[in-house]
Coordinates of C-alpha atoms in Angstrom, one line a residue:
M1 CA -6.1 36.2 37.1
D2 CA -9.7 35.2 36.9
K3 CA -11.1 34.9 33.6
S4 CA -13.6 37.0 33.8
V5 CA -12.0 40.1 34.2
Q6 CA -9.4 39.4 32.1
K7 CA -8.1 42.6 29.7
K8 CA -10.4 40.8 25.8
K9 CA -8.4 41.9 22.6
R10 CA -9.2 42.2 19.4
L11 CA -12.9 43.4 18.9
W12 CA -13.1 46.1 17.1
N13 CA -13.9 45.8 13.5
P14 CA -11.7 45.5 10.9
E15 CA -14.2 47.2 8.2
K16 CA -13.9 50.1 11.6
M17 CA -10.3 49.8 11.5
R18 CA -9.8 50.9 7.2
T19 CA -12.8 53.2 7.7
A20 CA -10.8 55.1 10.4
L21 CA -7.1 54.5 8.4
E22 CA -9.1 56.1 5.5
A23 CA -10.9 59.3 7.0
I24 CA -6.8 59.9 9.2
R25 CA -5.4 60.1 5.5
N26 CA -8.0 62.1 4.5
G27 CA -6.8 64.8 7.6
S28 CA -8.8 63.1 10.2
K29 CA -7.1 63.3 14.0
I30 CA -6.1 59.6 16.0
K31 CA -7.8 60.9 18.6
T32 CA -11.1 62.0 16.8
A33 CA -11.3 58.6 14.1
A34 CA -10.6 56.8 17.3
K35 CA -13.6 57.7 19.0
N36 CA -15.5 57.4 15.9
F37 CA -15.3 54.3 14.6
N38 CA -14.7 52.5 17.9
V39 CA -11.1 51.4 17.6
P40 CA -8.1 51.3 19.4
E41 CA -5.5 54.0 18.8
S42 CA -2.8 51.9 19.8
T43 CA -3.5 49.8 17.6
I44 CA -4.4 52.7 15.3
R45 CA -0.7 53.7 15.0
D46 CA 0.3 50.5 14.8
R47 CA -1.5 50.4 11.4
L48 CA 0.3 53.4 10.4
K49 CA 3.9 52.4 11.3
L50 CA 4.3 49.2 10.2
G51 CA 1.3 48.7 7.6
E52 CA -2.5 48.4 7.5
D53 CA -1.9 44.9 6.5
Y54 CA 0.1 44.2 10.3
N55 CA -1.7 41.6 12.9
P56 CA 0.0 40.6 15.2
P57 CA -0.2 37.3 16.4
M58 CA -2.3 37.1 19.4
G59 CA -1.2 35.6 23.4
R60 CA 2.5 34.8 24.1
K61 CA 5.4 34.9 22.4
A62 CA 5.9 31.4 20.3
T63 CA 9.0 29.7 21.8
F64 CA 10.8 29.2 18.0
K65 CA 10.5 31.8 15.3
K66 CA 9.1 31.2 12.1
E67 CA 12.2 29.9 10.1
E68 CA 12.5 27.3 12.5
E69 CA 8.5 26.0 12.2
E70 CA 8.9 26.1 9.0
E71 CA 13.0 23.1 9.5
L72 CA 10.7 21.7 12.4
V73 CA 7.6 21.0 10.0
A74 CA 9.9 20.2 7.3
F75 CA 11.2 17.1 9.0
I76 CA 8.2 16.0 10.4
T77 CA 7.0 15.6 7.1
L78 CA 10.0 13.7 5.5
M79 CA 10.1 11.1 8.7
A80 CA 6.0 10.9 7.4
K81 CA 7.4 9.5 4.3
K82 CA 10.4 7.6 5.4
F83 CA 7.9 5.4 7.2
Y84 CA 9.4 6.2 10.4
G85 CA 6.6 9.4 11.5
I86 CA 7.7 11.4 14.7
T87 CA 5.1 10.6 17.6
Q88 CA 3.5 13.9 19.6
Q89 CA 5.8 12.6 22.5
Q90 CA 8.5 12.3 20.3
L91 CA 7.6 15.9 19.0
R92 CA 7.9 17.0 22.3
K93 CA 11.0 15.3 22.9
L94 CA 12.2 16.8 20.1
A95 CA 11.5 20.3 19.9
Y96 CA 13.3 20.6 23.9
D97 CA 16.4 19.8 21.9
F98 CA 16.1 20.9 19.5
A99 CA 15.1 25.3 21.9
I100 CA 18.8 23.4 23.4
K101 CA 20.9 22.7 20.6
K102 CA 19.7 26.4 18.9
N103 CA 20.3 28.5 22.4
V104 CA 16.4 29.6 22.1
K105 CA 15.1 30.7 25.5
N106 CA 12.2 29.0 26.2
I107 CA 9.9 28.0 29.1
F108 CA 10.0 23.3 29.0
S109 CA 10.4 21.5 32.2
S110 CA 13.7 20.5 32.1
E111 CA 12.9 18.0 34.0
R112 CA 11.2 15.7 32.1
G113 CA 13.1 16.9 29.5
M114 CA 10.4 18.2 26.7
A115 CA 7.9 20.8 25.6
G116 CA 4.8 21.1 26.7
K117 CA 1.0 19.0 25.6
C118 CA 0.2 23.4 25.6
W119 CA 3.0 23.9 23.0
V120 CA 2.0 21.2 20.6
Y121 CA -1.8 22.4 20.2
S122 CA -0.3 25.8 19.9
F123 CA 2.2 24.9 16.3
L124 CA 0.0 22.4 15.2
K125 CA -2.6 25.5 15.2
R126 CA 0.0 27.8 13.7
N127 CA 1.3 25.1 11.3
P128 CA -2.7 23.4 9.8
G129 CA -0.4 21.3 7.4
I130 CA 0.6 19.4 10.0
S131 CA -2.2 16.9 11.9
L132 CA -1.6 13.6 14.3
R133 CA -2.9 10.4 12.6
L134 CA -2.8 6.9 13.1
P135 CA -0.7 5.4 10.4
E136 CA -1.3 2.2 8.4
P137 CA 1.0 -0.9 9.3
T138 CA 3.5 -1.5 6.6
S139 CA 5.6 -4.3 6.2
L140 CA 9.3 -4.2 6.2
N141 CA 8.9 -5.9 2.8
R142 CA 6.3 -3.1 1.8
V143 CA 9.0 -0.2 2.3
L144 CA 11.3 -1.8 0.6
G145 CA 9.0 -3.3 -1.8
F146 CA 7.8 -0.2 -3.6
N147 CA 10.2 1.5 -5.2
K148 CA 10.7 3.8 -9.0
S149 CA 12.5 1.4 -10.1
E150 CA 10.1 -2.0 -9.9
I151 CA 7.4 0.3 -11.4
T152 CA 8.9 1.9 -14.2
I153 CA 10.0 -1.7 -14.7
F154 CA 6.1 -2.9 -14.5
F155 CA 4.9 -0.1 -16.6
S156 CA 7.5 -0.3 -19.4
N157 CA 6.1 -4.3 -19.4
L158 CA 2.8 -3.5 -19.4
E159 CA 3.4 -0.8 -22.4
T160 CA 5.1 -2.9 -24.6
L161 CA 3.2 -5.7 -24.0
V162 CA -0.4 -3.8 -24.6
A163 CA 1.0 -2.1 -28.2
R164 CA 2.2 -4.7 -29.2
H165 CA -0.8 -6.7 -29.1
N166 CA -3.7 -4.1 -28.8
F167 CA -5.2 -5.2 -25.5
P168 CA -9.1 -3.4 -25.6
A169 CA -10.8 -2.9 -21.8
N170 CA -12.5 -5.4 -22.0
R171 CA -9.2 -8.1 -22.2
I172 CA -7.1 -6.7 -19.4
F173 CA -8.3 -9.0 -15.9
N174 CA -6.8 -8.6 -12.4
V175 CA -7.1 -11.7 -10.7
D176 CA -6.2 -12.2 -6.5
E177 CA -7.1 -14.6 -3.7
T178 CA -7.8 -12.9 -1.0
G179 CA -9.7 -14.6 3.0
I180 CA -12.3 -15.2 4.2
S181 CA -14.0 -16.5 8.1
N182 CA -16.4 -17.7 9.5
V183 CA -16.0 -15.5 13.2
Q184 CA -17.0 -11.7 12.1
K185 CA -14.7 -9.0 13.1
P186 CA -17.4 -6.4 15.6
A187 CA -18.6 -3.7 14.4
K188 CA -18.9 -0.8 17.0
I189 CA -21.8 -0.9 18.8
Y190 CA -23.4 1.3 22.2
A191 CA -23.2 0.3 25.4
P192 CA -23.8 1.3 29.0
I193 CA -20.7 4.2 29.8
G194 CA -18.7 2.3 33.4
L195 CA -19.7 -0.8 31.0
K196 CA -15.9 -2.6 31.8
Q197 CA -17.2 -5.3 29.6
V198 CA -18.6 -5.3 26.0
G199 CA -18.8 -8.0 24.1
K200 CA -20.1 -9.5 20.9
A201 CA -21.8 -13.4 20.0
V202 CA -19.4 -14.9 17.0
S203 CA -19.7 -18.0 16.2
T204 CA -16.1 -19.7 17.5
E205 CA -13.0 -18.0 19.4
R206 CA -11.0 -18.9 15.7
G207 CA -12.3 -19.3 12.2
Q208 CA -11.6 -21.6 9.6
N209 CA -9.9 -19.5 6.3
V210 CA -11.2 -19.7 3.2
T211 CA -10.2 -18.6 -0.1
V212 CA -12.1 -17.0 -2.7
V213 CA -10.7 -15.9 -6.1
C214 CA -11.8 -12.6 -7.2
A215 CA -11.2 -11.3 -11.1
F216 CA -12.5 -8.4 -12.8
S217 CA -11.8 -6.8 -16.0
A218 CA -10.8 -2.3 -16.7
T219 CA -14.3 -2.5 -17.7
G220 CA -16.2 -3.9 -14.7
I221 CA -16.5 -7.6 -15.8
Y222 CA -16.8 -9.8 -12.9
V223 CA -15.3 -13.7 -13.2
P224 CA -17.6 -16.0 -11.4
P225 CA -15.1 -15.3 -7.6
M226 CA -14.0 -19.4 -7.1
F227 CA -15.1 -20.9 -3.3
I228 CA -11.7 -22.8 -1.5
F229 CA -11.7 -24.9 1.8
P230 CA -9.7 -26.3 4.1
R231 CA -11.8 -29.7 3.1
Q232 CA -10.4 -33.1 2.0
R233 CA -14.4 -33.3 -0.6
V234 CA -16.6 -30.7 -2.0
K235 CA -19.6 -31.7 -0.8
A236 CA -23.3 -30.1 -2.3
S237 CA -24.1 -28.1 0.6
L238 CA -21.3 -26.1 -0.4
R239 CA -22.8 -24.7 -3.2
I240 CA -26.0 -23.8 -2.0
G241 CA -26.5 -20.0 -2.3
G242 CA -23.6 -18.8 -4.3
P243 CA -22.9 -16.9 -6.1
P244 CA -23.7 -17.5 -9.8
G245 CA -21.2 -19.6 -11.6
A246 CA -19.3 -19.7 -9.1
L247 CA -16.6 -22.6 -8.5
Y248 CA -15.6 -24.6 -5.3
E249 CA -12.5 -27.1 -5.0
C250 CA -11.0 -27.8 -1.5
S251 CA -7.5 -27.8 0.1
K252 CA -5.8 -28.7 3.1
L253 CA -5.5 -25.7 4.6
G254 CA -8.2 -23.7 2.6
W255 CA -5.2 -22.5 0.4
I256 CA -4.3 -21.6 -3.2
N257 CA -1.9 -24.3 -4.6
E258 CA -0.1 -25.4 -8.2
E259 CA -2.9 -27.8 -9.1
L260 CA -5.6 -25.6 -7.8
F261 CA -4.8 -22.6 -9.8
V262 CA -4.5 -24.1 -13.4
K263 CA -8.8 -25.4 -12.6
W264 CA -9.2 -21.3 -11.9
L265 CA -7.3 -20.5 -15.2
R266 CA -9.6 -23.4 -17.5
H267 CA -13.3 -21.2 -15.2
F268 CA -11.1 -17.8 -16.3
A269 CA -11.0 -19.0 -19.4
T270 CA -14.3 -20.3 -19.9
N271 CA -16.6 -17.4 -18.7
I272 CA -14.1 -16.4 -21.0
G273 CA -14.1 -17.2 -24.5
A274 CA -9.8 -16.6 -23.6
H275 CA -8.6 -18.5 -27.3
K276 CA -5.3 -18.1 -29.6
Q277 CA -7.3 -15.8 -31.1
N278 CA -8.5 -13.6 -29.2
A279 CA -6.3 -12.9 -26.7
A280 CA -6.3 -11.1 -22.8
L281 CA -4.0 -9.5 -20.0
L282 CA -3.9 -11.2 -17.1
I283 CA -2.2 -8.9 -14.5
L284 CA -1.3 -11.2 -10.6
D285 CA 1.2 -10.8 -8.4
N286 CA 4.0 -13.5 -8.2
H287 CA 2.5 -15.7 -5.6
C288 CA 4.3 -19.2 -6.0
S289 CA 1.1 -21.0 -6.7
H290 CA 1.5 -18.7 -10.2
Q291 CA 4.7 -20.0 -11.4
S292 CA 3.9 -23.5 -12.5
L293 CA 4.5 -25.2 -16.0
S294 CA 1.2 -26.7 -15.7
A295 CA -0.7 -23.0 -15.3
F296 CA 2.4 -21.3 -18.7
E297 CA 1.2 -24.1 -20.9
F298 CA -2.0 -23.6 -20.7
C299 CA -1.5 -19.6 -20.9
R300 CA 0.0 -20.9 -23.9
E301 CA -2.6 -22.6 -24.8
N302 CA -5.4 -20.1 -25.1
G303 CA -3.4 -16.8 -25.3
I304 CA -3.5 -15.7 -21.6
Y305 CA -0.3 -13.1 -21.3
I306 CA -0.1 -13.4 -17.8
L307 CA 2.2 -9.8 -16.8
S308 CA 3.4 -9.9 -12.7
L309 CA 3.5 -7.6 -10.4
P310 CA 6.4 -6.4 -8.4
P311 CA 6.7 -8.1 -5.3
H312 CA 4.8 -6.3 -1.8
T313 CA 3.6 -3.3 -3.7
F314 CA 0.2 -5.5 -4.6
H315 CA -1.2 -2.6 -2.0
K316 CA -1.1 0.7 -4.1
M317 CA -0.7 -1.7 -7.7
Q318 CA -3.0 -4.0 -8.0
P319 CA -7.3 -2.8 -8.4
L320 CA -8.3 -5.7 -6.4
D321 CA -6.1 -5.0 -3.1
V322 CA -6.9 -1.0 -4.1
T323 CA -10.7 -1.0 -4.5
F324 CA -12.9 -3.5 -4.3
Y325 CA -11.3 -6.3 -1.2
G326 CA -11.3 -3.5 1.0
P327 CA -15.5 -2.5 0.8
L328 CA -15.5 -6.7 0.4
K329 CA -14.5 -7.8 3.8
S330 CA -16.8 -5.2 5.8
A331 CA -19.7 -5.8 3.7
Y332 CA -18.9 -9.4 4.2
S333 CA -18.8 -8.8 7.5
R334 CA -21.5 -6.6 8.0
E335 CA -23.5 -10.2 6.3
C336 CA -22.7 -12.3 9.0
D337 CA -23.3 -9.8 12.5
L338 CA -26.6 -10.1 10.3
F339 CA -27.2 -13.6 10.4
M340 CA -26.1 -13.9 13.9
K341 CA -28.8 -11.4 15.1
M342 CA -31.5 -13.4 12.7
H343 CA -29.6 -16.9 13.7
P344 CA -29.6 -16.6 18.1
F345 CA -27.2 -18.8 19.8
E346 CA -26.5 -20.4 16.1
K347 CA -23.2 -20.5 14.9
I348 CA -21.4 -19.1 11.3
T349 CA -20.5 -22.5 8.7
H350 CA -19.6 -23.5 5.7
D351 CA -22.7 -24.3 5.1
H352 CA -23.4 -20.4 5.5
L353 CA -20.4 -19.0 3.6
A354 CA -21.7 -19.6 0.9
P355 CA -24.8 -17.0 0.5
I356 CA -24.2 -14.5 3.0
F357 CA -20.7 -13.9 0.5
N358 CA -23.3 -14.0 -2.3
K359 CA -24.6 -10.5 -0.8
A360 CA -21.6 -8.7 0.2
Y361 CA -20.4 -9.5 -3.7
T362 CA -23.8 -8.8 -5.3
R363 CA -23.6 -5.8 -3.6
V364 CA -20.4 -4.9 -4.3
A365 CA -19.2 -5.7 -7.3
T366 CA -20.0 -2.6 -9.5
M367 CA -18.2 -2.2 -12.7
E368 CA -17.7 1.0 -11.3
K369 CA -15.4 -0.2 -8.8
A370 CA -13.9 -2.0 -11.3
V371 CA -13.7 0.3 -13.5
K372 CA -12.0 3.1 -10.2
G373 CA -9.6 0.5 -9.6
F374 CA -7.5 -0.2 -12.7
E375 CA -7.0 3.8 -13.0
V376 CA -6.0 5.1 -9.4
T377 CA -3.2 1.7 -10.3
G378 CA -2.5 3.4 -13.7
I379 CA -3.3 0.0 -15.8
Y380 CA -6.4 1.5 -17.8
P381 CA -6.2 3.8 -19.2
L382 CA -2.3 4.1 -18.9
N383 CA -0.3 6.2 -17.0
P384 CA 3.1 5.3 -16.4
H385 CA 3.6 8.8 -13.8
I386 CA 0.2 8.1 -11.4
F387 CA 2.5 7.7 -8.3
D388 CA 3.7 10.9 -7.8
E389 CA 7.2 11.8 -5.7
D390 CA 5.6 11.6 -2.7
D391 CA 4.0 7.8 -3.2
N392 CA 7.9 6.8 -4.7
S393 CA 8.7 8.4 -0.8
I394 CA 12.0 5.6 -0.8
S395 CA 14.2 6.9 -3.4
D396 CA 15.7 4.1 -6.1
P397 CA 16.6 0.9 -5.2
I398 CA 20.7 0.1 -5.4
N399 CA 21.0 -0.9 -8.4
Q400 CA 23.2 -4.4 -7.0
E401 CA 23.8 -7.1 -10.0
L402 CA 21.6 -9.8 -9.6
P403 CA 23.4 -13.0 -11.1
S404 CA 21.8 -14.8 -14.3
P405 CA 21.9 -18.6 -15.0
G406 CA 25.5 -19.1 -16.9
Q407 CA 27.0 -15.7 -15.9
A408 CA 27.5 -13.9 -12.9
H409 CA 25.9 -10.2 -13.4
R410 CA 23.6 -8.7 -15.7
S411 CA 25.4 -5.9 -18.0
E412 CA 25.1 -2.4 -17.2
G413 CA 22.7 -1.2 -20.4
V414 CA 20.5 -4.6 -21.1
D415 CA 17.5 -2.4 -21.1
N416 CA 14.7 -4.5 -18.5
S417 CA 11.7 -3.5 -20.6
L418 CA 10.4 -6.8 -22.4
V419 CA 11.4 -10.3 -22.4
E420 CA 10.9 -12.3 -25.7
L421 CA 12.9 -15.9 -25.7
M422 CA 12.4 -17.6 -29.6
T423 CA 10.1 -21.0 -28.6
D424 CA 13.5 -22.8 -29.7
H425 CA 14.0 -25.3 -26.0
D426 CA 17.6 -25.5 -28.3
E427 CA 20.3 -23.1 -25.0
S428 CA 22.6 -22.1 -27.9
T429 CA 19.7 -20.4 -30.4
R430 CA 17.8 -19.0 -27.8
T431 CA 18.1 -14.5 -27.8
L432 CA 16.6 -12.9 -24.3
T433 CA 16.2 -9.6 -23.6
P434 CA 15.7 -9.6 -19.3
S435 CA 12.8 -8.7 -18.2
P436 CA 10.9 -9.3 -14.3
S437 CA 7.4 -10.2 -14.6
I438 CA 6.0 -11.1 -18.4
L439 CA 4.3 -14.4 -18.9
T440 CA 3.6 -15.2 -22.8
P441 CA 2.9 -18.3 -24.9
D442 CA 5.5 -17.5 -27.3
A443 CA 8.1 -17.5 -24.9
P444 CA 8.8 -21.2 -23.5
I445 CA 10.1 -19.6 -20.7
H446 CA 7.9 -18.8 -17.5
L447 CA 10.2 -16.4 -14.9
S448 CA 10.0 -17.0 -11.3
N449 CA 9.9 -12.3 -10.4
L450 CA 12.7 -12.9 -7.4
N451 CA 14.1 -10.6 -7.6
Q452 CA 13.6 -8.6 -4.6
H453 CA 16.0 -5.4 -4.7
I454 CA 16.8 -4.3 -1.8
E455 CA 16.5 -0.6 -1.6
L456 CA 17.0 1.7 2.9
F457 CA 16.9 4.8 3.0
T458 CA 18.5 8.1 1.4
S459 CA 19.9 10.7 3.7
V460 CA 17.8 14.3 3.9
T461 CA 17.9 16.4 0.7
K462 CA 19.7 20.0 0.8
D463 CA 16.2 21.8 -0.1
A464 CA 13.8 19.8 2.2
I465 CA 15.7 21.2 5.7
P466 CA 18.1 24.6 5.9
S467 CA 22.1 22.6 6.8
T468 CA 22.4 23.8 9.9
S469 CA 19.6 22.6 11.9
R470 CA 19.3 20.3 9.3
R471 CA 22.3 18.8 10.6
I472 CA 20.7 19.8 14.3
L473 CA 17.2 17.4 13.5
K474 CA 19.2 14.6 12.5
D475 CA 21.8 14.0 15.1
L476 CA 18.4 14.8 17.0
S477 CA 15.7 12.2 15.9
P478 CA 18.6 10.0 12.7
I479 CA 17.0 9.7 10.1
P480 CA 17.4 6.1 8.1
E481 CA 20.5 5.3 6.2
K482 CA 21.4 4.2 2.8
I483 CA 22.2 0.5 3.2
I484 CA 25.0 -1.2 1.0
K485 CA 24.3 -5.0 0.3
T486 CA 27.9 -6.3 -1.0
E487 CA 26.3 -9.7 -1.4
T488 CA 23.5 -10.8 -3.6
S489 CA 21.3 -13.8 -2.1
K490 CA 19.1 -16.5 -3.9
K491 CA 16.2 -15.4 -2.3
T492 CA 17.5 -12.1 -4.1
A493 CA 18.3 -12.9 -8.1
L494 CA 16.3 -13.0 -11.0
H495 CA 15.5 -16.1 -12.2
Y496 CA 15.3 -18.0 -15.3
F497 CA 14.4 -22.0 -16.3
N498 CA 12.9 -23.2 -19.0
I499 CA 10.7 -25.7 -20.2
N500 CA 13.6 -28.3 -20.4
T501 CA 14.7 -27.0 -17.2
H502 CA 12.5 -27.4 -15.1
K503 CA 11.7 -31.3 -16.7
A504 CA 15.0 -32.3 -16.1
A505 CA 14.6 -31.0 -12.5
V506 CA 11.1 -32.6 -11.5
R507 CA 13.1 -36.4 -13.3
G508 CA 16.0 -35.7 -10.8
K509 CA 13.7 -35.9 -8.0
R510 CA 12.1 -39.1 -8.5
T511 CA 15.0 -40.9 -9.5
K512 CA 15.5 -39.2 -6.4
A513 CA 13.3 -40.9 -4.2
A514 CA 13.4 -44.1 -6.4
N515 CA 16.7 -44.8 -5.1
K516 CA 15.6 -43.5 -1.8
A517 CA 13.2 -46.9 -1.6
N518 CA 15.2 -49.3 -3.3
E519 CA 17.1 -48.2 -0.6
H520 CA 15.1 -48.7 1.5
G521 CA 13.2 -51.9 0.8
K522 CA 17.4 -53.7 0.6
R523 CA 18.1 -52.7 4.5
K524 CA 14.2 -54.2 4.8
E525 CA 14.9 -56.9 3.2
F526 CA 18.8 -57.7 4.7

């Protein structure tokens, strides 16, 4: 039918419809009221029969009932929370199979075995709580690592430390590393329609990574950053135009290591005035460069308490990652782009990075971002319940028995809230109360927070989707189920080691290397 001659519906005024119904209740005839107030007679009769609030849907009748569409919405929501969301094509396929399984009359394409796009658009209009979104790529390590158990342990440790040492907000810091490059990420540009390829000038094909170590406090105090260049030596030109008070170092690949982290700790202690009478809490990730004996000894001597974040949770629990590094990277890319425009055909070298970074850093490093970073992660003000059930969409990890030194597993009744070890190095006099993430100046043991729990997905809850449809949808689109791990590998175990053990291991390695060198010399003489 031609659109110009299609019958137009629902052109009457709702206010006139209510006035007409009131007139009929007062004795007026239906036909008279319809004519006087210019409303359809059939609609008046429907309102009188089914109620004044009766509002039938316009257009073709929906394929599924309201309850069935609610079941689909609940299933889509559940799969999105499980990090295995349903695409548009998968939804069309699921709708077709769902209709076939439930013997619902439909006009879907049997040849293609899926619903049409028009059904998807109508489905989304009827259910505004669901929309097509671009998901953020999330690694399985992050999917499995961000769970309620690990978060509870972290906040328990944090609460214990804050209560014991009464850290004020200006003595709680977060440190993390990020990478910058001399090749900026191009922003979108305007270009003619039909142009097959649109390019943007950058320095080189592949840039060299330079590590920048940043830190700030819960009150917005920023520690001058440290740059780590992929070079053998630091030259004077690298420091020109950089942030005031910044530290400049080098490593073979431009990455941080144990030695450079100790240098940063000295830089940190100098800038904040850390000592035993003026202690500070430093929150960081569990990178291997942070787990050295020299770093522990320095923290112990200077009143620096270290609290490690749970593995693979930094995207939601590290203040620098949550509120600072995103805007910083965007601002840095814009400054690189501006440099390329102001210096045509000139490449960005290591000598240019510090001044370019300084412009972006100065603009982004605001008190608001630091304060907000600690607030939204629940670190300060302390809020252990900052992450609701939507954030903790994965269930608690399976309670595996993790081995500890001299013992096959931990007892079930042990509280994992705190580690407090006596200063005596004698193993026989040492008392232990487990915790995976605290390093204190009072304790002679440094903990490698390597307990990466294995936690997969749970089955659908009974309250989420009714039983019959849940079974059908689960068969059509399987939900990742929980997998029980029978053996615990070394990588997932919780490791403890003290100073004596660490020194003995180092001496053993040196002795082994010396014996090997002596044996090589004897063979050469022979």
